[in-house]
Coordinates of C-alpha atoms and ligand atoms in Angstrom, one line a residue:
M1 CA 13.6 -24.4 5.0
Q2 CA 13.4 -27.9 3.4
E3 CA 16.0 -30.3 4.7
S4 CA 16.9 -30.9 1.1
A5 CA 16.9 -27.3 0.0
Q6 CA 19.7 -26.6 -2.4
T7 CA 21.5 -23.1 -1.6
L8 CA 22.6 -20.9 -4.0
N9 CA 25.4 -18.4 -3.2
V10 CA 24.3 -14.7 -3.4
G11 CA 26.3 -11.5 -4.2
L12 CA 24.9 -8.0 -3.7
I13 CA 25.8 -5.0 -5.5
G14 CA 25.0 -2.3 -3.6
Y15 CA 24.2 -2.0 0.0
G16 CA 22.2 1.4 0.6
M17 CA 18.9 1.5 1.4
I18 CA 17.3 -1.1 -0.8
G19 CA 20.2 -3.4 -0.5
K20 CA 19.4 -3.7 3.3
V21 CA 15.8 -4.5 2.3
H22 CA 17.3 -7.2 -0.1
A23 CA 19.6 -8.6 2.8
F24 CA 16.6 -8.4 4.9
G25 CA 14.6 -10.6 2.5
Y26 CA 17.1 -13.5 2.7
A27 CA 17.1 -13.2 6.4
T28 CA 13.4 -13.5 6.9
L29 CA 12.5 -15.8 3.6
P30 CA 12.9 -19.0 5.9
F31 CA 10.2 -17.9 8.0
Y32 CA 7.9 -16.6 5.2
A33 CA 8.6 -19.7 2.7
P34 CA 9.8 -22.5 4.7
D35 CA 9.4 -24.9 2.0
L36 CA 11.3 -23.6 -1.1
P37 CA 13.3 -26.1 -2.6
V38 CA 15.9 -23.4 -3.3
V39 CA 17.2 -21.1 -1.2
G40 CA 19.9 -18.4 -1.1
K41 CA 22.9 -17.2 1.1
V42 CA 24.4 -13.9 1.1
V43 CA 28.4 -14.5 0.7
A44 CA 29.5 -11.4 -1.1
V45 CA 28.5 -7.4 -1.2
A46 CA 30.1 -4.7 -3.2
T47 CA 29.7 -0.9 -2.5
S48 CA 31.4 2.0 -3.8
R49 CA 33.7 2.5 -1.0
P50 CA 36.0 0.4 1.1
E51 CA 34.7 1.5 4.3
S52 CA 31.0 0.9 3.4
A53 CA 32.0 -2.5 2.2
A54 CA 33.5 -3.4 5.3
N55 CA 30.5 -2.1 7.5
A56 CA 28.3 -4.2 4.9
Q57 CA 30.4 -7.3 5.3
R58 CA 30.3 -7.0 9.2
A59 CA 26.5 -6.6 9.1
L60 CA 25.9 -9.5 6.8
Q61 CA 28.5 -11.6 8.2
C62 CA 29.6 -12.5 4.6
E63 CA 32.8 -13.6 3.4
I64 CA 33.4 -11.4 0.5
A65 CA 33.7 -7.4 0.6
T66 CA 34.7 -5.6 -2.4
T67 CA 34.2 -2.0 -4.3
D68 CA 34.5 -3.8 -7.5
Y69 CA 31.5 -5.6 -8.4
R70 CA 33.0 -7.4 -11.0
E71 CA 34.8 -9.5 -8.5
I72 CA 31.3 -10.7 -7.6
I73 CA 30.4 -11.3 -11.1
D74 CA 33.4 -13.1 -11.9
N75 CA 33.4 -15.3 -9.3
P76 CA 32.3 -19.0 -10.2
K77 CA 31.0 -19.8 -6.8
I78 CA 28.3 -17.0 -6.6
D79 CA 25.1 -18.3 -8.3
V80 CA 22.7 -15.3 -7.9
V81 CA 23.7 -11.5 -8.3
H82 CA 21.2 -8.7 -6.7
I83 CA 21.7 -5.1 -8.5
C84 CA 20.9 -2.7 -5.9
A85 CA 23.3 0.0 -7.2
P86 CA 22.3 3.5 -8.5
N87 CA 20.1 3.3 -11.7
A88 CA 23.1 4.1 -14.0
D89 CA 25.1 0.8 -13.1
H90 CA 22.3 -1.4 -13.6
L91 CA 23.0 -1.9 -17.1
P92 CA 27.0 -2.8 -17.1
A93 CA 26.2 -5.1 -14.1
A94 CA 23.3 -6.8 -15.6
L95 CA 25.1 -7.4 -19.0
A96 CA 28.4 -8.9 -17.2
A97 CA 25.9 -11.1 -14.8
I98 CA 24.1 -12.3 -17.9
E99 CA 27.1 -13.2 -19.9
A100 CA 28.6 -14.9 -16.7
G101 CA 25.3 -16.9 -16.4
K102 CA 23.9 -15.4 -13.0
H103 CA 20.5 -15.6 -12.1
V104 CA 19.7 -11.8 -11.6
Y105 CA 17.3 -9.9 -9.4
C106 CA 17.7 -6.5 -10.5
E107 CA 16.2 -3.2 -8.9
K108 CA 13.8 -1.0 -10.9
P109 CA 14.3 0.8 -13.2
I110 CA 15.9 -2.0 -15.1
V111 CA 18.2 0.6 -17.1
V112 CA 17.9 4.4 -17.5
D113 CA 16.8 4.8 -21.4
A114 CA 15.7 3.5 -24.7
Q115 CA 19.3 2.8 -25.5
E116 CA 20.3 0.9 -22.8
A117 CA 16.9 -1.0 -23.0
Q118 CA 17.8 -1.8 -26.5
I119 CA 21.4 -3.0 -25.5
L120 CA 19.9 -5.3 -22.8
E121 CA 17.3 -6.7 -24.8
D122 CA 20.1 -7.7 -27.5
A123 CA 22.0 -9.5 -25.2
I124 CA 19.2 -11.3 -23.5
S125 CA 18.2 -12.5 -26.9
K126 CA 21.6 -13.5 -28.1
P127 CA 22.0 -16.9 -29.2
G128 CA 23.8 -19.2 -26.6
V129 CA 23.0 -17.0 -23.8
P130 CA 22.5 -19.3 -20.9
E131 CA 18.8 -19.5 -19.9
R132 CA 18.8 -18.1 -16.0
V133 CA 16.0 -16.2 -13.9
R134 CA 16.1 -12.5 -14.3
R135 CA 13.9 -10.6 -12.5
V136 CA 13.2 -6.8 -11.6
A137 CA 12.0 -6.0 -8.2
F138 CA 8.6 -4.5 -8.9
H139 CA 7.9 -5.4 -5.5
L140 CA 4.1 -3.9 -5.3
R141 CA 3.0 -6.9 -7.3
G142 CA 4.0 -8.7 -3.9
F143 CA 1.0 -7.1 -1.9
V144 CA -1.5 -9.5 -1.4
A145 CA -4.2 -6.6 -1.8
L146 CA -3.0 -6.0 -5.2
R147 CA -3.1 -9.2 -6.2
R148 CA -6.5 -9.6 -5.0
A149 CA -7.4 -6.6 -7.0
K150 CA -6.1 -8.5 -10.0
E151 CA -8.0 -11.2 -9.5
I152 CA -11.2 -9.4 -9.2
I153 CA -10.6 -7.3 -12.4
A154 CA -9.6 -10.8 -14.1
E155 CA -12.9 -12.3 -12.9
G156 CA -14.7 -9.4 -14.8
R157 CA -16.5 -8.1 -11.4
L158 CA -15.6 -4.6 -12.2
G159 CA -17.5 -4.7 -15.7
R160 CA -15.9 -2.7 -18.4
I161 CA -13.4 -0.6 -17.2
R162 CA -13.8 3.1 -17.5
Q163 CA -11.2 5.2 -15.8
Y164 CA -8.3 4.6 -13.3
R165 CA -6.2 6.8 -11.2
L166 CA -2.8 5.8 -9.9
G167 CA -0.5 8.0 -7.8
Y168 CA 2.6 7.6 -6.2
Y169 CA 3.4 10.6 -3.7
H170 CA 6.6 11.5 -1.8
S171 CA 7.6 14.9 -0.2
S172 CA 11.4 14.5 -0.3
S173 CA 12.2 17.0 -3.0
L174 CA 10.5 19.8 -1.2
D175 CA 13.6 20.5 0.8
P176 CA 15.9 23.2 -1.3
S177 CA 18.9 22.2 1.3
A178 CA 18.4 18.5 0.7
P179 CA 22.0 17.8 -1.1
F180 CA 22.4 16.7 -4.7
R181 CA 22.8 12.9 -5.2
W182 CA 22.6 10.3 -8.2
K183 CA 18.6 10.8 -8.1
H184 CA 18.9 14.3 -9.3
D185 CA 21.4 13.5 -11.9
K186 CA 20.6 12.3 -15.5
S187 CA 19.8 8.8 -14.6
G188 CA 17.6 9.6 -11.8
G189 CA 14.2 11.6 -11.7
V190 CA 10.7 10.6 -10.7
I191 CA 9.6 9.0 -13.6
L192 CA 12.0 6.2 -13.4
D193 CA 12.0 6.0 -9.6
L194 CA 8.5 6.2 -8.9
G195 CA 6.7 6.3 -12.5
S196 CA 8.5 2.9 -13.1
H197 CA 6.5 1.2 -10.3
I198 CA 3.0 2.6 -11.3
V199 CA 3.3 2.2 -14.8
D200 CA 4.2 -1.3 -14.1
L201 CA 1.5 -2.0 -11.8
L202 CA -0.9 -0.5 -14.2
D203 CA 0.2 -3.1 -16.7
F204 CA -0.2 -5.9 -14.0
L205 CA -3.6 -4.9 -13.2
V206 CA -5.1 -3.9 -16.5
G207 CA -2.8 -3.2 -19.2
L208 CA -1.3 -0.1 -20.7
P209 CA -2.9 2.5 -22.6
N210 CA -3.0 3.4 -26.2
E211 CA -2.1 7.3 -25.6
L212 CA -0.7 9.5 -23.3
V213 CA 0.4 13.2 -22.6
A214 CA 2.6 13.9 -19.6
Q215 CA 3.7 17.2 -18.1
T216 CA 6.9 17.3 -15.4
T217 CA 8.4 20.0 -13.4
K218 CA 11.2 20.0 -11.0
A219 CA 11.5 21.4 -7.7
F220 CA 15.0 23.4 -7.6
P221 CA 17.2 24.0 -10.5
T222 CA 20.3 23.3 -8.3
R223 CA 20.9 21.6 -5.0
P224 CA 24.2 21.8 -2.8
L225 CA 27.0 19.3 -3.2
K226 CA 29.8 19.2 -0.9
T227 CA 32.9 18.8 -2.9
A228 CA 36.5 17.0 -1.9
D229 CA 37.8 20.3 -0.3
S230 CA 34.6 20.5 1.5
T231 CA 33.5 23.8 -0.1
V232 CA 29.8 23.4 -1.1
V233 CA 28.9 24.5 -4.9
Q234 CA 25.4 24.3 -6.3
K235 CA 25.0 21.4 -8.9
P236 CA 22.4 21.7 -11.5
T237 CA 19.5 19.3 -11.0
L238 CA 18.8 17.5 -14.3
V239 CA 15.4 15.6 -13.8
E240 CA 11.9 16.1 -12.7
D241 CA 10.4 15.9 -9.5
Y242 CA 6.9 15.5 -10.7
V243 CA 5.1 13.9 -13.4
S244 CA 1.4 13.9 -14.5
I245 CA 0.5 11.7 -17.3
L246 CA -3.2 11.6 -18.7
T247 CA -4.1 8.1 -20.8
R248 CA -6.8 7.1 -22.9
G249 CA -7.2 4.3 -25.0
T250 CA -8.1 0.5 -24.9
L251 CA -6.7 -1.4 -22.1
G252 CA -5.3 -5.1 -22.6
A253 CA -7.7 -6.3 -20.1
N254 CA -10.6 -4.8 -22.2
D255 CA -11.5 -6.9 -25.6
D256 CA -13.6 -4.1 -26.9
P257 CA -12.2 -0.7 -27.7
C258 CA -14.0 1.3 -25.4
D259 CA -12.5 4.6 -24.4
V260 CA -10.6 4.3 -20.9
V261 CA -9.2 7.1 -19.4
G262 CA -6.8 7.4 -16.4
V263 CA -4.4 9.7 -14.9
L264 CA -1.2 8.6 -13.4
E265 CA 0.8 10.9 -10.9
A266 CA 4.4 10.2 -9.4
T267 CA 5.8 13.0 -7.2
K268 CA 8.2 14.0 -4.8
L269 CA 6.5 17.4 -4.3
A270 CA 3.3 16.2 -2.0
N271 CA 4.3 17.8 1.3
G272 CA 3.1 15.6 4.2
A273 CA 3.4 12.7 2.1
E274 CA 5.3 9.6 3.2
D275 CA 5.5 6.5 1.0
E276 CA 1.6 6.9 -0.4
L277 CA 0.6 4.9 -3.6
S278 CA -2.8 5.2 -4.1
V279 CA -4.8 2.9 -6.8
E280 CA -8.5 3.6 -7.8
I281 CA -9.9 1.5 -10.9
S282 CA -13.4 1.9 -11.9
G283 CA -15.5 -0.1 -14.1
E284 CA -19.1 -0.2 -15.2
R285 CA -19.9 -2.9 -12.5
G286 CA -17.9 -2.1 -9.7
A287 CA -14.5 -0.3 -8.7
I288 CA -11.5 -1.0 -6.6
R289 CA -9.3 1.1 -4.2
F290 CA -5.7 0.4 -2.5
S291 CA -4.0 2.8 -0.2
L292 CA -0.2 1.7 0.4
M293 CA -0.8 3.3 4.0
D294 CA -3.6 0.9 4.6
S295 CA -1.9 -2.0 2.6
H296 CA -3.5 -4.5 4.4
Y297 CA -7.2 -3.9 2.7
L298 CA -8.5 -3.8 -0.8
D299 CA -11.6 -1.5 -1.0
F300 CA -14.2 -3.1 -3.3
F301 CA -17.3 -1.8 -4.6
S302 CA -19.9 -3.8 -6.5
L303 CA -23.3 -3.1 -8.1
D304 CA -23.7 -6.7 -7.9
A305 CA -23.7 -7.0 -4.2
T306 CA -26.1 -6.9 -1.6
P307 CA -26.4 -4.5 -0.1
V308 CA -24.7 -2.1 -2.7
G309 CA -21.8 -0.4 -0.9
W310 CA -18.0 -0.3 -0.3
L311 CA -16.5 -3.6 1.1
R312 CA -13.4 -3.3 2.8
I313 CA -11.4 -7.0 2.7
P314 CA -8.7 -7.8 4.9
C315 CA -6.1 -9.6 2.4
G316 CA -3.5 -10.6 4.7
G317 CA -4.5 -13.9 4.9
R318 CA -5.9 -14.3 1.1
Y319 CA -2.8 -16.6 0.2
D320 CA -1.5 -19.0 2.6
Y321 CA 1.9 -18.7 1.3
P322 CA 4.3 -17.3 2.0
E323 CA 2.0 -14.0 2.8
S324 CA 0.3 -15.7 5.7
Q325 CA 2.8 -18.3 7.1
F326 CA 4.6 -15.9 9.3
P327 CA 3.7 -14.7 12.2
S328 CA 0.0 -15.7 11.3
P329 CA -2.9 -15.3 8.5
K330 CA -4.4 -12.2 10.5
S331 CA -1.3 -10.3 11.0
T332 CA -1.0 -7.2 9.0
T333 CA 1.1 -6.8 5.9
G334 CA 3.5 -4.2 5.0
W335 CA 6.2 -2.9 2.7
T336 CA 9.3 -5.1 3.6
R337 CA 6.8 -8.4 3.6
A338 CA 6.1 -7.4 0.0
H339 CA 9.6 -7.2 -0.9
V340 CA 10.1 -10.5 0.7
A341 CA 7.1 -11.9 -1.3
S342 CA 8.8 -10.7 -4.6
L343 CA 12.1 -12.7 -3.5
A344 CA 10.1 -15.5 -2.9
S345 CA 8.7 -15.4 -6.4
F346 CA 12.0 -15.2 -7.8
Y347 CA 13.2 -18.4 -5.8
A348 CA 10.5 -20.3 -6.9
A349 CA 11.1 -19.5 -10.3
I350 CA 14.7 -20.7 -10.1
A351 CA 13.4 -23.8 -8.3
Q352 CA 11.4 -24.6 -11.2
Q353 CA 14.2 -24.0 -13.7
T354 CA 17.0 -25.6 -11.9
C355 CA 15.2 -28.7 -10.1
A356 CA 12.2 -28.7 -12.3
V357 CA 10.0 -29.0 -9.3
G358 CA 6.6 -27.6 -9.8
T359 CA 4.5 -27.6 -6.7
E360 CA 1.3 -25.8 -6.9
R361 CA 2.8 -23.2 -4.7
D362 CA 5.7 -22.7 -6.7
A363 CA 3.2 -21.8 -9.7
H364 CA 1.6 -19.3 -7.3
Y365 CA 5.0 -17.5 -6.7
R366 CA 6.0 -17.6 -10.4
D367 CA 2.7 -15.6 -11.4
Y368 CA 3.5 -12.2 -10.0
G369 CA 6.9 -11.6 -10.6
A370 CA 8.2 -9.2 -13.4
D371 CA 10.9 -10.4 -15.5
F372 CA 13.5 -8.7 -17.7
A373 CA 11.0 -8.5 -20.6
Q374 CA 8.3 -7.0 -18.5
A375 CA 10.8 -4.4 -17.2
L376 CA 11.8 -3.5 -20.7
R377 CA 8.3 -3.1 -21.8
V378 CA 7.9 -0.7 -18.6
Q379 CA 10.9 1.1 -19.7
R380 CA 9.9 1.6 -23.4
A381 CA 6.6 3.1 -22.1
L382 CA 8.7 5.6 -19.8
E383 CA 10.5 6.6 -22.7
I384 CA 7.1 7.8 -24.2
V385 CA 6.2 9.8 -21.0
K386 CA 9.6 11.5 -21.4
R387 CA 9.4 12.2 -24.7
S388 CA 5.9 13.5 -24.5
A389 CA 6.7 15.7 -21.6
L390 CA 9.6 17.1 -23.6
E391 CA 7.7 17.7 -26.6
R392 CA 4.3 18.8 -24.9
R393 CA 2.2 16.3 -27.1
W394 CA 0.0 13.2 -27.0
E395 CA 2.1 10.3 -27.9
R396 CA 0.9 6.8 -29.2
V397 CA 2.0 3.8 -26.7
T398 CA 3.7 1.5 -29.1
L399 CA 5.9 -0.6 -27.6
Ligands
NAD1 N1 11.7 -1.3 -5.1 C1 12.1 -0.3 -4.3 O1 11.4 -0.6 -3.5 C2 13.2 0.5 -4.4 C3 13.3 1.3 -3.1 C4 14.4 2.3 -3.1 C5 15.4 2.2 -4.3 N2 15.2 1.0 -5.2 C6 16.4 1.1 -6.1 O2 17.4 0.5 -5.7 C7 18.4 1.1 -6.3 C8 19.3 1.7 -5.4 O3 18.8 2.5 -4.7 P1 19.2 2.9 -2.9 O4 18.1 4.0 -2.8 O5 19.4 1.7 -2.2 O6 20.4 3.9 -3.4 P2 21.8 4.3 -2.1 O7 22.2 5.3 -2.7 O8 21.0 4.4 -1.1 O9 22.5 3.0 -2.3 C9 23.4 2.6 -3.4 C10 24.2 1.7 -3.0 O10 25.2 1.1 -4.3 C11 26.5 1.2 -4.1 N3 27.0 1.7 -5.1 C12 27.3 2.7 -6.0 N4 27.9 2.6 -7.1 C13 28.3 1.2 -7.0 C14 29.0 0.7 -7.8 N5 29.5 1.1 -9.0 N6 29.3 -0.9 -7.3 C15 28.8 -1.4 -6.3 N7 28.3 -0.6 -5.3 C16 28.1 0.7 -5.6 C17 26.7 2.5 -2.7 O11 28.1 2.2 -2.1 C18 25.5 2.3 -2.0 O12 25.6 1.0 -1.0 C19 18.2 2.1 -7.4 O13 17.9 1.6 -8.7 C20 16.7 2.5 -7.0 O14 15.9 2.9 -8.0 C21 14.1 0.4 -5.3

């Protein structure tokens, strides 16, 4: 950490699976990104129950624990708010944080539907709203290999892109005894949960398609839910566990209107899968492949290379900062490290805005974060996916 670094006070809203990952980001950021001019310190946490708030406070050693997240947002000493609560809580928390002039780092999906997206869009563009950094944790952009893929594509080394396949595979919906939770309710579902990641990633790498058609299915119509008096009832599941999307049309990366075709798939029905993201993009001169289970590497094929064939590129040390500062450039990269890189990008953007420091490294960080406008664009694309699946027809992607 820079000796002169400015420290911002941070409040976490939600301390479940991902809230802990965000806290891990703060604990390790000084190792990965030691010369950020602005850093954060977690001083407050909100959860839904007093016991979990007290546990979170003990783990984080922070001053404030609450079950009312407004206490965090209304606290003038808190500069940065992380929204790590279930999807349905994102909009009210984001609106309040924007109004209170906080920097916001929100989990994906930014909101749950088009109506909420419009409300948030209006709130951001309202005259007089303080200018703050607002990012969404599309942390896949933090993987070095995926940023290397973006560079290779932007350099034109794949030639004209002709097809792609992005899939995100989990197995967690296959067990019928797994209890009903918020992810099975109407603000959950695999389109918002995993689909948001791959749609953003597609946009990041090559742009969005012109048209799509989607189909969905759910694993089970109901799931068991324990009620307050400990009886178990079967509660209807309201959302899909699987979506596949066929796409066609010009991508942002291509100037000419060649017909690019693609398949996106997000599922929690893939038996044996853990957290398996796979990316394949193929053009007339080359192709790239990436697997999250093998995230240190990018596979690159080029007709222009000698000899022609697949090249496995170790990407860990591709950028010196923050990815390979710690422990060393040759150490493997991984899931949490991508989250830390995403957080580092958020802080570099805050530094740029609040202290007007713009080192070359800060610029590098800022390049790959997803702001609220990007997350709202993804949200609109996801609405089109839902509509297509519901109405069983091709839809134009107009955003
Ligand atoms: N980017 C990623 O890699 C990633 C991974 C997992 C989850 N997520 C996202 O993170 C969010 C949370 O998911 P999770 O898996 O951590 O959920 P979770 O159920 O494990 O945890 C939710 C947390 O929010 C708290 N909470 C619930 N309602 C609240 C309220 N009104 N006020 C304050 N706290 C409240 C709960 O007490 C709990 O601590 C979701 O939006 C999800 O999509 C992102």
